[in-house]
Coordinates of C-alpha atoms in Angstrom, one line a residue:
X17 CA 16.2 -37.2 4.5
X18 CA 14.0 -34.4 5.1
X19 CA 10.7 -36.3 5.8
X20 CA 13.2 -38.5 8.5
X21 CA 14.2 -35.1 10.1
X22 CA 10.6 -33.9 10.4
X23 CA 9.3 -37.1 12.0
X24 CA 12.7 -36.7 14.2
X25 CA 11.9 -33.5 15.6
X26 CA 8.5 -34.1 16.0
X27 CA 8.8 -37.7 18.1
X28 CA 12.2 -36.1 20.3
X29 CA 9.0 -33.0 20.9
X30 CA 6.7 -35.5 22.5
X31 CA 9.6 -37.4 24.4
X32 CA 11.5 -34.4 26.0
X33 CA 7.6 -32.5 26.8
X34 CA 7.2 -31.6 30.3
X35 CA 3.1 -33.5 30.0
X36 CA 5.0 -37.0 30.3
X37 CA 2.8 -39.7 28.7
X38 CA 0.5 -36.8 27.8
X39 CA -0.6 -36.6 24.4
X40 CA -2.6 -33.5 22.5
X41 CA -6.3 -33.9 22.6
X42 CA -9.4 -32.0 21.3
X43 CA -10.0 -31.0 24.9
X44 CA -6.7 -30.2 26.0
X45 CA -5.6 -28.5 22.9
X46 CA -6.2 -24.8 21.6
X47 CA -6.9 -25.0 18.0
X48 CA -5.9 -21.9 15.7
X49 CA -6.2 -21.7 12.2
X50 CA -4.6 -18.7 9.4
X51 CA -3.2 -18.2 6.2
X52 CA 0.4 -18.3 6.8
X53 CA 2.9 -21.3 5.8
X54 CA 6.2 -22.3 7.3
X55 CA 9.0 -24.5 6.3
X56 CA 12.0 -24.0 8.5
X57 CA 12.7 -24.2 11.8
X58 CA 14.7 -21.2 11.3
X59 CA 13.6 -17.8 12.5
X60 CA 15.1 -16.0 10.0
X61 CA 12.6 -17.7 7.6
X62 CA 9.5 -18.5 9.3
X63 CA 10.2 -16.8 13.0
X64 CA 6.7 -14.8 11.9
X65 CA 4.6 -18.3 13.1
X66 CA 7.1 -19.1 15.9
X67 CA 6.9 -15.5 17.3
X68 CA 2.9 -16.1 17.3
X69 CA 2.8 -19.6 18.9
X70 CA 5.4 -17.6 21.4
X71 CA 7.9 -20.7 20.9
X72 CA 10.7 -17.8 20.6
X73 CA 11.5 -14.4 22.5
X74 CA 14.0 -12.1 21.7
X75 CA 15.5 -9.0 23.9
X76 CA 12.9 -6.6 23.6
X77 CA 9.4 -6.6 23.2
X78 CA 6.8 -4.3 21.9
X79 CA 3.3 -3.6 23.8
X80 CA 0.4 -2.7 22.5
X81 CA 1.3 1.2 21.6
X82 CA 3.9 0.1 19.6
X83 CA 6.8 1.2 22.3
X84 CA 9.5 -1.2 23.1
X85 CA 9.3 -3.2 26.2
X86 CA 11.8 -5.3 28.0
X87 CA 11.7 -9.5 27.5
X88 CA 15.0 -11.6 27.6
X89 CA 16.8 -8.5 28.6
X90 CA 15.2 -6.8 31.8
X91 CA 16.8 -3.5 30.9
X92 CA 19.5 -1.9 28.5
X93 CA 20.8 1.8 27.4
X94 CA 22.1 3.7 25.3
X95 CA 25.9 5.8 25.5
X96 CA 25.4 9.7 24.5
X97 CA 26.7 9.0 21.7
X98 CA 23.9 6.7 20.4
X99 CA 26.9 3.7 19.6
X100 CA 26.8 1.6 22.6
X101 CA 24.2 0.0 23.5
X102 CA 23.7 -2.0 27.0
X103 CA 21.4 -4.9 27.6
X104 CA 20.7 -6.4 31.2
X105 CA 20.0 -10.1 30.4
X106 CA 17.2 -11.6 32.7
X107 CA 18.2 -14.5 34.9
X108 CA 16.7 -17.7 35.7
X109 CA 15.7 -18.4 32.7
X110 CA 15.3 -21.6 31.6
X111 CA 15.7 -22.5 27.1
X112 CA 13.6 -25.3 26.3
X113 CA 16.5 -28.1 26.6
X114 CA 16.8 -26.8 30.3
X115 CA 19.7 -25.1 30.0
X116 CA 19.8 -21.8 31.2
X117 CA 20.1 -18.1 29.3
X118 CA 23.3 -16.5 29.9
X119 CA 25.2 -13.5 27.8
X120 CA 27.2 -16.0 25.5
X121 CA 23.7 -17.5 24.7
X122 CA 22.7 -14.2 23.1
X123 CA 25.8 -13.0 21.8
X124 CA 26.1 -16.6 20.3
X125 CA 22.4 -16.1 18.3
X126 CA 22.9 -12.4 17.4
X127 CA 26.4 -13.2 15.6
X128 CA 24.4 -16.1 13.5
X129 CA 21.2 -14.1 13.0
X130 CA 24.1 -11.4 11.7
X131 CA 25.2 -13.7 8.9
X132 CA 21.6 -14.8 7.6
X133 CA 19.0 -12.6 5.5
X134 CA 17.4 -10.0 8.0
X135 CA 17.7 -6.1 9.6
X136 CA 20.0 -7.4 11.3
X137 CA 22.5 -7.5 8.7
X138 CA 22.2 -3.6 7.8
X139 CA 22.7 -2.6 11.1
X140 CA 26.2 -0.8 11.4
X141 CA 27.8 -3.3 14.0
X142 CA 31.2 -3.3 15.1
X143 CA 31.0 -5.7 17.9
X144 CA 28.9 -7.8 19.8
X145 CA 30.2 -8.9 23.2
X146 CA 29.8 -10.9 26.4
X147 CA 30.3 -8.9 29.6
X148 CA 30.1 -10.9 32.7
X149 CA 27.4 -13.8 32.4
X150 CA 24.3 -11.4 32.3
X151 CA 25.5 -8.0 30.6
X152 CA 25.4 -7.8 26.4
X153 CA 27.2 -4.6 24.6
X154 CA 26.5 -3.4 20.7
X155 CA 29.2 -1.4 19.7
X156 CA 27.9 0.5 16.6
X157 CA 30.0 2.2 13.8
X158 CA 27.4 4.9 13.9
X159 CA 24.1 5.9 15.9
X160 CA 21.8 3.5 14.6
X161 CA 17.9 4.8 16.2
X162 CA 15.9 1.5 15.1
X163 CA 18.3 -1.3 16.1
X164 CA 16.1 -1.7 19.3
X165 CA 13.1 -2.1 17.0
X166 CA 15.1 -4.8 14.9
X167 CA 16.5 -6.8 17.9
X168 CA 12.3 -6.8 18.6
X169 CA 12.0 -8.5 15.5
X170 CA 11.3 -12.0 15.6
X171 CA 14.4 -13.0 12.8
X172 CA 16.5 -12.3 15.8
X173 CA 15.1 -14.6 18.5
X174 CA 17.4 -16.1 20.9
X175 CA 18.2 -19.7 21.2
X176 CA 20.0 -21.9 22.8
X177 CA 23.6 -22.8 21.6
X178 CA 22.9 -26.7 21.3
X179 CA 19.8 -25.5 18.8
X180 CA 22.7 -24.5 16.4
X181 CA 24.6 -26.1 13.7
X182 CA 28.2 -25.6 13.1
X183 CA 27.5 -23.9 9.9
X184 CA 24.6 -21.2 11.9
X185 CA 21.6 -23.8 10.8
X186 CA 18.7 -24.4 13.1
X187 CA 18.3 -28.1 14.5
X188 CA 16.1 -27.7 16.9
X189 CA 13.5 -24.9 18.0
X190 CA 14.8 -24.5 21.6
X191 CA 14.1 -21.4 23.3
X192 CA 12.4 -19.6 26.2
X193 CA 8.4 -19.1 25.0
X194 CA 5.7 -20.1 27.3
X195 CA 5.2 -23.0 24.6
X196 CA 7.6 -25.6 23.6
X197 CA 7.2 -27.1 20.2
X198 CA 5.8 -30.5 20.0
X199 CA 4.7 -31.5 16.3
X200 CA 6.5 -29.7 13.5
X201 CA 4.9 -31.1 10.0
X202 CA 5.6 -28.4 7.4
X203 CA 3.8 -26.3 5.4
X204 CA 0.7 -26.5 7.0
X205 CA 0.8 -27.8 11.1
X206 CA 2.4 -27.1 13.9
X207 CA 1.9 -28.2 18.0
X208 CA 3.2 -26.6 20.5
X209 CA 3.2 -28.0 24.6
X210 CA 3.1 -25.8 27.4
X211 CA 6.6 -24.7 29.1
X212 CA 6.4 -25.6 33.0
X213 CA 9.4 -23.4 34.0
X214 CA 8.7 -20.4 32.1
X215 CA 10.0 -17.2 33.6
X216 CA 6.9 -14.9 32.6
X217 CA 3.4 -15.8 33.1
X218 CA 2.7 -19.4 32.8
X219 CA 0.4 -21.2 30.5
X220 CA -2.6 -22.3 31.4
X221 CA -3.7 -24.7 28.2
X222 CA -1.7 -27.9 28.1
X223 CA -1.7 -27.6 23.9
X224 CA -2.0 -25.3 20.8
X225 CA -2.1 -26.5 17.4
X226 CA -2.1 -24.0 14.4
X227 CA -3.2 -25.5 11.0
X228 CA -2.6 -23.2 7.5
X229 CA -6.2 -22.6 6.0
X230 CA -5.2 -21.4 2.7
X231 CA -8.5 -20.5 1.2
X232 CA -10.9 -18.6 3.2
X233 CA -13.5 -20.2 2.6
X234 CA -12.1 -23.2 4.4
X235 CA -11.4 -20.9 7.7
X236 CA -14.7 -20.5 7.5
X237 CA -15.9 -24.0 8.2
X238 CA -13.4 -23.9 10.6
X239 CA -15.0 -21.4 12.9
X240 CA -18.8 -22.2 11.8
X241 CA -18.0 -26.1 12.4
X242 CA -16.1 -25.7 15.5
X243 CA -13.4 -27.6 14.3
X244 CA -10.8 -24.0 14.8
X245 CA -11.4 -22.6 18.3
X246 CA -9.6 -18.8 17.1
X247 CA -9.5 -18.4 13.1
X248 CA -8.0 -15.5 12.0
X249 CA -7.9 -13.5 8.5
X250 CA -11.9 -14.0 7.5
X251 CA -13.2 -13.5 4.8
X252 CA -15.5 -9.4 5.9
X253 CA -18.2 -11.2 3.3
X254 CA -18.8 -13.9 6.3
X255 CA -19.4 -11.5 8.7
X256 CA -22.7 -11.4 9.3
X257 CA -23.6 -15.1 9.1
X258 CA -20.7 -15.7 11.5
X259 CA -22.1 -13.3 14.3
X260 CA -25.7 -15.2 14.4
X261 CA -23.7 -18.5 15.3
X262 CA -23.9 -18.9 19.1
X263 CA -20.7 -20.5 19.7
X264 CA -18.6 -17.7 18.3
X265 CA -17.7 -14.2 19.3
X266 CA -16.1 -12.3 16.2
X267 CA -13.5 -9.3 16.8
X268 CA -12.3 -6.7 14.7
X269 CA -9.1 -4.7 15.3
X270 CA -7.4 -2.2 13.3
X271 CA -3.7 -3.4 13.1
X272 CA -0.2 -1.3 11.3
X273 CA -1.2 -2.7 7.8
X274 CA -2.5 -1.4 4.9
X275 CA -4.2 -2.4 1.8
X276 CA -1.7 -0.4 -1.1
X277 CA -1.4 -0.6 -4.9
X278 CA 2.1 -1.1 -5.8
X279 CA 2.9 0.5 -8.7
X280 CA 5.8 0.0 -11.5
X281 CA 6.5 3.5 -11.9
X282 CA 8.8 3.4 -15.4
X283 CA 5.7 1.3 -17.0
X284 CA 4.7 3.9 -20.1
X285 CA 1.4 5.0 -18.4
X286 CA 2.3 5.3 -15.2
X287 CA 6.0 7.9 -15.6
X288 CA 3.9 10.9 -14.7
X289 CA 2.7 11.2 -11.6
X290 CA -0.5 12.7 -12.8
X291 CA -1.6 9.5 -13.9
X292 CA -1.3 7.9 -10.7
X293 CA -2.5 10.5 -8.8
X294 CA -5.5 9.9 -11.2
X295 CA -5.5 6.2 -10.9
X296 CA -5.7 7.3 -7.2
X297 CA -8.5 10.0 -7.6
X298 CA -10.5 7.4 -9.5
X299 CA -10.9 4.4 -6.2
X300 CA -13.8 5.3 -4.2
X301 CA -12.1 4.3 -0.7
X302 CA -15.2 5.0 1.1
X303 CA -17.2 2.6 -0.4
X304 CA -14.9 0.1 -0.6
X305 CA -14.7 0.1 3.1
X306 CA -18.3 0.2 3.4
X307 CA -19.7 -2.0 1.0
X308 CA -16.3 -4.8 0.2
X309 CA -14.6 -4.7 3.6
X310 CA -17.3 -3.8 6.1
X311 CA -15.3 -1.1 8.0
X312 CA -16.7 2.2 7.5
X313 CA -13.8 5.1 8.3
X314 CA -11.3 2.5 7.2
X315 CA -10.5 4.8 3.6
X316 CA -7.1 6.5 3.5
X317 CA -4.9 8.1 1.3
X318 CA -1.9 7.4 3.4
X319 CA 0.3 4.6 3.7
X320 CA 0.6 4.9 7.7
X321 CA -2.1 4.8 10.0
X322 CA -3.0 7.3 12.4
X323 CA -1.2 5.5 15.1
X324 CA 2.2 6.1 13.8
X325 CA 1.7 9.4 14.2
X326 CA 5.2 10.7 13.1
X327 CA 4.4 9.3 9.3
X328 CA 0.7 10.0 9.1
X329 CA -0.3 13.6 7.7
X330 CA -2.7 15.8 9.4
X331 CA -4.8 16.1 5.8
X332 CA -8.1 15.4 5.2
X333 CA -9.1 12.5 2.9
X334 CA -10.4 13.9 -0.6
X335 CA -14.1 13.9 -1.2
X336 CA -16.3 12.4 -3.9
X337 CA -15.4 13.8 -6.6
X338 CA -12.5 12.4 -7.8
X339 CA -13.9 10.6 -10.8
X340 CA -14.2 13.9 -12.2
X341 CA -10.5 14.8 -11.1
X342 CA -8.9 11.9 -12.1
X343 CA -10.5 12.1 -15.8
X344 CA -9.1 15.9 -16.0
X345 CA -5.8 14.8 -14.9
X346 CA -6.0 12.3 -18.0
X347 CA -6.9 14.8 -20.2
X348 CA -4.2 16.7 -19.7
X349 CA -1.9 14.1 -20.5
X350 CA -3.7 13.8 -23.8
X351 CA -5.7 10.5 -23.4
X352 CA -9.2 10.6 -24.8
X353 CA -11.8 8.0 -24.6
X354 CA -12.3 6.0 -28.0
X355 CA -15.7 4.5 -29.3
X356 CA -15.3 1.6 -26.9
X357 CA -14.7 3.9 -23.9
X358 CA -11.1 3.2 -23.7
X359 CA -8.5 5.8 -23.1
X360 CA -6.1 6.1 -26.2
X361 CA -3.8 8.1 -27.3
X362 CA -1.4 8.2 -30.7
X363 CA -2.9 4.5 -30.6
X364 CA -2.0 2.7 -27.3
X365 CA -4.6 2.0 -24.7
X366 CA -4.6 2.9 -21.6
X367 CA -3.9 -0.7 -19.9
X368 CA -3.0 -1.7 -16.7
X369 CA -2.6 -5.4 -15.1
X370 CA -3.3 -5.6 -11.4
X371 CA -2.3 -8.9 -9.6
X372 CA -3.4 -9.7 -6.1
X373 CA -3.3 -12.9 -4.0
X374 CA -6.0 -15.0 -2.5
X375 CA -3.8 -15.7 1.2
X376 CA -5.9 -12.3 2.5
X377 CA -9.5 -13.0 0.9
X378 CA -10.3 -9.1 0.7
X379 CA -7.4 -8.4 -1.4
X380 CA -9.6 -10.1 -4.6
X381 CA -13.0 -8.6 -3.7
X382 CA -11.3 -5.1 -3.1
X383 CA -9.1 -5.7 -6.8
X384 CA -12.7 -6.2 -8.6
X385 CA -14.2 -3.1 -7.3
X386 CA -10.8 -0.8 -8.3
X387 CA -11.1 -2.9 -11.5
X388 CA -14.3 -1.1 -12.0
X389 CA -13.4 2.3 -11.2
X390 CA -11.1 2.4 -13.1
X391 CA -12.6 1.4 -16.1
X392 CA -15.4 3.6 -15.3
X393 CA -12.4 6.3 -15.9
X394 CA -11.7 4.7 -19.5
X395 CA -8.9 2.3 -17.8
X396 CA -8.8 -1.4 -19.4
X397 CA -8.0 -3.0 -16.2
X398 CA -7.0 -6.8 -15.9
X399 CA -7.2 -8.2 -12.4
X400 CA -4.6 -11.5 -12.2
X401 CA -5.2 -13.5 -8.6
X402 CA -1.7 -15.4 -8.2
X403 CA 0.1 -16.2 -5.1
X404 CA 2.1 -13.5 -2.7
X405 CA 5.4 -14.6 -4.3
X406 CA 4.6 -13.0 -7.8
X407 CA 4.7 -9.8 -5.9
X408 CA 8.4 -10.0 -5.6
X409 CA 9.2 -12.1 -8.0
X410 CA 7.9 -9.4 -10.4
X411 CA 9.2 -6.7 -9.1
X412 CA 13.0 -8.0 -9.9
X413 CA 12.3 -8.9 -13.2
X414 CA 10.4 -5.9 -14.1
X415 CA 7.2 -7.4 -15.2
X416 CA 4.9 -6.4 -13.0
X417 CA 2.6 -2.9 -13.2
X418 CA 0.4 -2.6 -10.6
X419 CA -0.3 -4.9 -7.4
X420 CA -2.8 -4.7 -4.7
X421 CA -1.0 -6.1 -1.7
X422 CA -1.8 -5.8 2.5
X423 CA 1.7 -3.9 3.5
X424 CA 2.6 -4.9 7.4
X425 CA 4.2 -1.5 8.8
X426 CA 4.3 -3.0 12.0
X427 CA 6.4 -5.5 10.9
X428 CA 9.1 -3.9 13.1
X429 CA 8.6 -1.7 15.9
X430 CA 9.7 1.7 14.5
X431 CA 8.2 1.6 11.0
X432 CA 11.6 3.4 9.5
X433 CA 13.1 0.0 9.2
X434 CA 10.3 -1.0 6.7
X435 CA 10.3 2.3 4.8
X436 CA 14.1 1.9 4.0
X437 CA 13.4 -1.7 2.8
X438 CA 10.8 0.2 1.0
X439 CA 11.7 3.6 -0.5
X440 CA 15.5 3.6 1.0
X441 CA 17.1 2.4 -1.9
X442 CA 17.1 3.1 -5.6
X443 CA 14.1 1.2 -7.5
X444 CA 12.2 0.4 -4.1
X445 CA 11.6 -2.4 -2.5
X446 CA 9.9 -5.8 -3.5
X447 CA 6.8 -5.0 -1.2
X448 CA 7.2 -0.5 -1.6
X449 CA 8.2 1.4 -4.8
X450 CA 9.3 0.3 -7.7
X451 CA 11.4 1.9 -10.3
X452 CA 11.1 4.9 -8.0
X453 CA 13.2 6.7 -6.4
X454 CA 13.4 10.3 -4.7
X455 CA 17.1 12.0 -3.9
X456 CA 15.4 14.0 -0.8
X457 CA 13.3 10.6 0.6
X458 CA 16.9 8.5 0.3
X459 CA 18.5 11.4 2.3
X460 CA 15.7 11.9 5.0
X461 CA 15.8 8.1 5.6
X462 CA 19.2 7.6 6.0
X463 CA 19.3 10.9 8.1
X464 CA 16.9 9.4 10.5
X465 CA 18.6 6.4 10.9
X466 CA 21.0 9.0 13.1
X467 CA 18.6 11.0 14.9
X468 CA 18.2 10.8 18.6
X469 CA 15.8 13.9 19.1
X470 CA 12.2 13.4 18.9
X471 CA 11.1 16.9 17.3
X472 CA 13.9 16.6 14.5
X473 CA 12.7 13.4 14.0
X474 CA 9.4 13.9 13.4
X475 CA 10.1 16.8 11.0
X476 CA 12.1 14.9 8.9
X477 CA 9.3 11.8 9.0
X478 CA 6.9 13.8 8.3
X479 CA 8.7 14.9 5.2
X480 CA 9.1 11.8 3.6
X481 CA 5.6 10.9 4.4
X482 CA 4.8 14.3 2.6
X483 CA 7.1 13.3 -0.3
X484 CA 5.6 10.0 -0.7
X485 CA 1.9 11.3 -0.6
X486 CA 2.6 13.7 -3.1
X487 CA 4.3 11.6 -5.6
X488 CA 2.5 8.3 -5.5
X489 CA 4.9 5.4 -6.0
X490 CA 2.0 3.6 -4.1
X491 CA -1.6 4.4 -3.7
X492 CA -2.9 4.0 -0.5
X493 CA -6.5 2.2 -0.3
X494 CA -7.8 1.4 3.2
X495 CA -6.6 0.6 6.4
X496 CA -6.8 -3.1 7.3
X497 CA -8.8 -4.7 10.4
X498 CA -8.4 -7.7 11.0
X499 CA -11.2 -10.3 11.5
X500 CA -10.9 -13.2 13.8
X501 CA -13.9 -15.5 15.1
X502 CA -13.0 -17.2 18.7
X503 CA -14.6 -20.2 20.6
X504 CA -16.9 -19.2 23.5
X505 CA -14.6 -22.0 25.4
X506 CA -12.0 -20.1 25.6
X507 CA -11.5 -17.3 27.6
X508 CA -8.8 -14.2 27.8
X509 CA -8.5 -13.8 24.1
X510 CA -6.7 -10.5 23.4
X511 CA -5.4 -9.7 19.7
X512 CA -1.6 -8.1 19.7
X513 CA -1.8 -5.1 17.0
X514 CA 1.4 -5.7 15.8
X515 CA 1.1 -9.6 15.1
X516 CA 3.8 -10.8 17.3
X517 CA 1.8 -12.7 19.6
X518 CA -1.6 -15.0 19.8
X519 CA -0.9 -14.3 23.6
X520 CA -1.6 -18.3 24.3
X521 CA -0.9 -17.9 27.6
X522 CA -3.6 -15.5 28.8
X523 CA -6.2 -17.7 27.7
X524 CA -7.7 -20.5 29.3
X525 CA -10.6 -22.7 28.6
X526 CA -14.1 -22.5 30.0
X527 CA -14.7 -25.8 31.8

């Protein structure tokens, strides 16, 4: 039944598309490759690859610096009180199954996007309602400062009513992108057709495919053999036989992510936080982003980048000696190195099992070098390459000590949405803390969940990030840039920071 439904929607994609008789060819068609899976047609699950093929919109936006921009809603506003909020709805615009956007079309997706797994659903909403055909009001329980940020978020894309089930499933992908889908073939491909009556700025290339590369080294022969004309996610090792190849011009952009060890902080060795400020002490960040990820300045000791500057910490990052530190710090906690260089003490070793995945191909070669430093430090350090779902999966069943993971802080707009998920709660968060948990950080996060001034709020962000640096639940390792190689054929490539977009419709090709 499934297989019938996929060959369904991808035959009605080709029979409804605005090309007619027009099929996807290798000239007419944008090729994109990266590491990321889908299997729904849901947002809510896979909206991250739908948001990037821009086959969905939602009400707000986010530019480039991170601020919130309009998109299906032109404009909006918010009561004194910080528990209304008002959104203009833009007109003329057309949902893939030509029907057009109204007020009952968003209120309609924002009540089902309430009942499924997503920000949404921790939002305190009273009431969602129609006013007019063009006007939408959120009527809040209490001020709530990052629900423009989580209407931004792609899990809460608007679409049509006759893209609904009964029951709040998704049967077809219709919304109001620049790109319709064509060819939906889960995990691994996707096709999406070019929107004629888009209200924004129009595409220019007929067809985009995107293909999941799973290993890196096959999104290298991607780019290298032409068959991808934008790869994203290589391998920083590649590099510099990529840049001699004439076809290709290779890009690197800092983005709101960082590479972090996760930490189980109730395993034995890790309760004090003087052994994880020593586990911390021990990593050499600067060579790491020298030599492994080929992005000198990219060490840090923070989890927020300089960019979200209400989180990030005007301190300096530590200098080279803290190899030296980080053994003292052991010391003191009465672990001695035995006759095969192993920390022990009243017996145990010192052991620690850190588990990575292979989806971001740094992530391994940066989980070797810590495995080193650390067992330069007397550490017996086992490195474990499994797949991204262990990370969670281990964290609610208590099994997992340490992981080296790429944490998205731009997954939302306003990065306190993902630090509640994170640091909120008691234990943490499947991709934050775990086993973790600070009385002041809970208070100061659910504080500035409330508050509307921007000095307050900054004092009190700057708190938790203080709180958070101090006490290690995670250690902080480098920012991330991402690496992308792109066709010389195609021009107007631009890379979103925040991931939302591949921006398919400011790029043409070079005839």
């Amino acid at each position: 039944m499934t297989r019938l439904f996929i060959v369904l929607i991808s035959v009605l994609g080709v029979v409804f598309s605005g090309q007619g008789l027009a099929k996807p060819t290798p000239d007419n068609t944008l090729s994109i490759s990266a590491a990321f899976e889908f299997t729904s047609l849901d947002p809510s699950k896979n909206g991250y690859i739908f948001s990037r093929m821009q086959i969905i919109e939602t009400l707000l936006d986010v530019d480039e610096n991170g601020e919130l921009i309009p998109a299906l809603a032109s404009h909006w506003s918010i009561s004194n009180d910080a528990k209304t909020w008002t959104f203009d709805i833009r007109q003329d615009v057309h949902f893939h199954d030509g029907s057009l956007l109204d007020a009952v079309a968003v209120v309609n997706s924002l009540y089902i996007a309430l009942q499924k797994h997503g920000a949404l659903r921790k939002a305190p909403i009273e009431q969602i309602e129609a006013l007019g055909k063009h006007k939408v009001v959120i009527r809040l329980s209490s001020p709530y400062v990052v629900l423009g940020a989580v209407l931004a978020n792609y899990a809460n894309a608007i679409l049509s009513p006759s893209a609904y089930a009964k029951d709040g499933g998704v049967l077809a992908l219709s919304s109001t992108g620049p790109y319709q889908l064509y060819q939906f073939s889960p995990p691994h491909k996707l096709v999406v057709e070019k929107f004629d009556d888009y209200w924004g700025k129009k595409a220019s290339i007929p067809y985009a495919s995107y293909l999941t590369g799973h290993r890196a080294e096959s999104r290298v022969l991607q780019a290298r053999s032409g068959q991808a004309d934008i790869v994203f996610g290589l391998d920083p090792a590649t590099l510099p036989i990529l840049k001699r190849l004439p076809n290709l011009t290779l890009h690197s952009n800092a983005i709101p992510r960082t590479i972090v060890i996760k930490l189980n902080s109730e395993y034995p060795f890790l309760k004090d936080i003087r052994a994880r400020q020593a586990l911390s002490d021990a990593i050499n960040r600067v060579g790491i982003a020298r030599g492994v990820l080929r992005t000198p300045g990219a060490e840090t000791e923070q989890i927020m980048p300089a960019s979200m500057s209400n989180w990030h910490l005007d301190v300096p990052n530590k200098g080279s000696d803290g190899k030296a530190k980080a053994e003292a710090l052991l010391a003191e906690l009465g672990w001695q190195k035995n006759a095969n260089g192993y920390l022990e003490k009243q017996g145990d070793i010192f052991t620690i099992r850190l588990i990575t995945y292979a989806d971001r191909p740094e992530l391994t070669t940066v989980a070797t070098a810590i495995q080193a430093q650390w067992e330069a430090i007397g550490v017996k350090t086992k490195v474990d390459v499994t797949n991204s779902s262990a990370i969670p999966m281990g964290h609610q069943d208590g099994s997992l000590q340490a992981a080296l993971i790429a944490r998205n802080y731009g997954f939302m707009a306003d990065p306190l949405a993902v630090l509640l998920a994170d640091y909120g709660k008691h234990g943490g968060g499947d991709w934050g803390a775990m086993n973790w948990h600070n009385d002041a950080v809970s208070t100061l996060l659910s504080e500035l969940e409330q508050t509307t001034d921007a000095q307050t709020y900054r004092q009190k962000a700057q708190q938790v990030a203080q709180l958070i640096y101090n006490e290690r639940p995670v250690i902080p390792v480098t920012s991330y840039v991402q690496q992308t190689s792109v066709s010389k054929r195609v021009k107007g490539f631009r890379f979103d920071p925040f991931e939302r977009h591949f921006l398919l419709n400011e790029m043409e090709f070079i005839r």
